[in-house]
Tab-separated table of C-alpha atoms in Angstrom:
chain	number	residue	atom	x	y	z
A	1494	MET	CA	113.081	86.661	88.699
A	1495	PRO	CA	109.776	87.276	90.513
A	1496	SER	CA	106.565	86.012	89.022
A	1497	VAL	CA	102.873	86.703	89.353
A	1498	LEU	CA	100.498	83.772	89.156
A	1499	LEU	CA	96.995	84.777	88.134
A	1500	VAL	CA	93.879	82.657	88.336
A	1501	PRO	CA	92.055	82.513	84.985
A	1502	VAL	CA	88.569	84.024	85.048
A	1503	GLY	CA	85.926	83.391	82.417
A	1504	ILE	CA	84.565	86.560	80.868
A	1505	THR	CA	80.781	86.807	80.818
A	1506	LYS	CA	78.169	89.463	80.235
A	1507	ALA	CA	77.982	89.873	84.007
A	1508	ASN	CA	81.671	90.708	84.512
A	1509	VAL	CA	82.931	92.153	81.225
A	1510	LYS	CA	82.696	95.682	82.664
A	1511	ASP	CA	85.320	94.671	85.257
A	1512	VAL	CA	87.751	93.693	82.501
A	1513	ILE	CA	87.415	97.162	80.996
A	1514	ALA	CA	87.435	99.022	84.339
A	1515	ASP	CA	90.549	97.163	85.509
A	1516	GLY	CA	92.399	98.118	82.319
A	1517	PHE	CA	92.907	94.640	80.910
A	1518	GLN	CA	91.047	95.578	77.701
A	1519	THR	CA	89.578	98.720	76.212
A	1520	ARG	CA	85.903	99.144	75.448
A	1521	GLU	CA	86.835	99.554	71.793
A	1522	ALA	CA	88.633	96.193	71.731
A	1523	VAL	CA	85.854	94.359	73.558
A	1524	CYS	CA	83.023	95.902	71.541
A	1525	ALA	CA	84.583	95.665	68.083
A	1526	ASP	CA	81.998	94.038	65.785
A	1527	ILE	CA	79.345	93.855	68.551
A	1528	GLU	CA	78.681	97.529	69.272
A	1529	ASP	CA	74.908	96.993	69.359
A	1530	LEU	CA	75.242	94.309	72.059
A	1531	CYS	CA	77.593	96.464	74.130
A	1532	THR	CA	75.221	99.416	73.960
A	1533	ALA	CA	72.217	97.253	74.831
A	1534	ASN	CA	74.074	95.930	77.897
A	1535	GLY	CA	75.378	99.281	79.114
A	1536	ILE	CA	79.003	98.669	78.237
């Protein structure tokens, strides 16, 4: 069975938009409970 080995990447304020854009998480999931911070940071 083939496998895919991924390198873990820490999620920071600087790259969280990539996580959403690449489809790994939705904005709603990332911003749950921190909507004000997401809005303030353009997410």
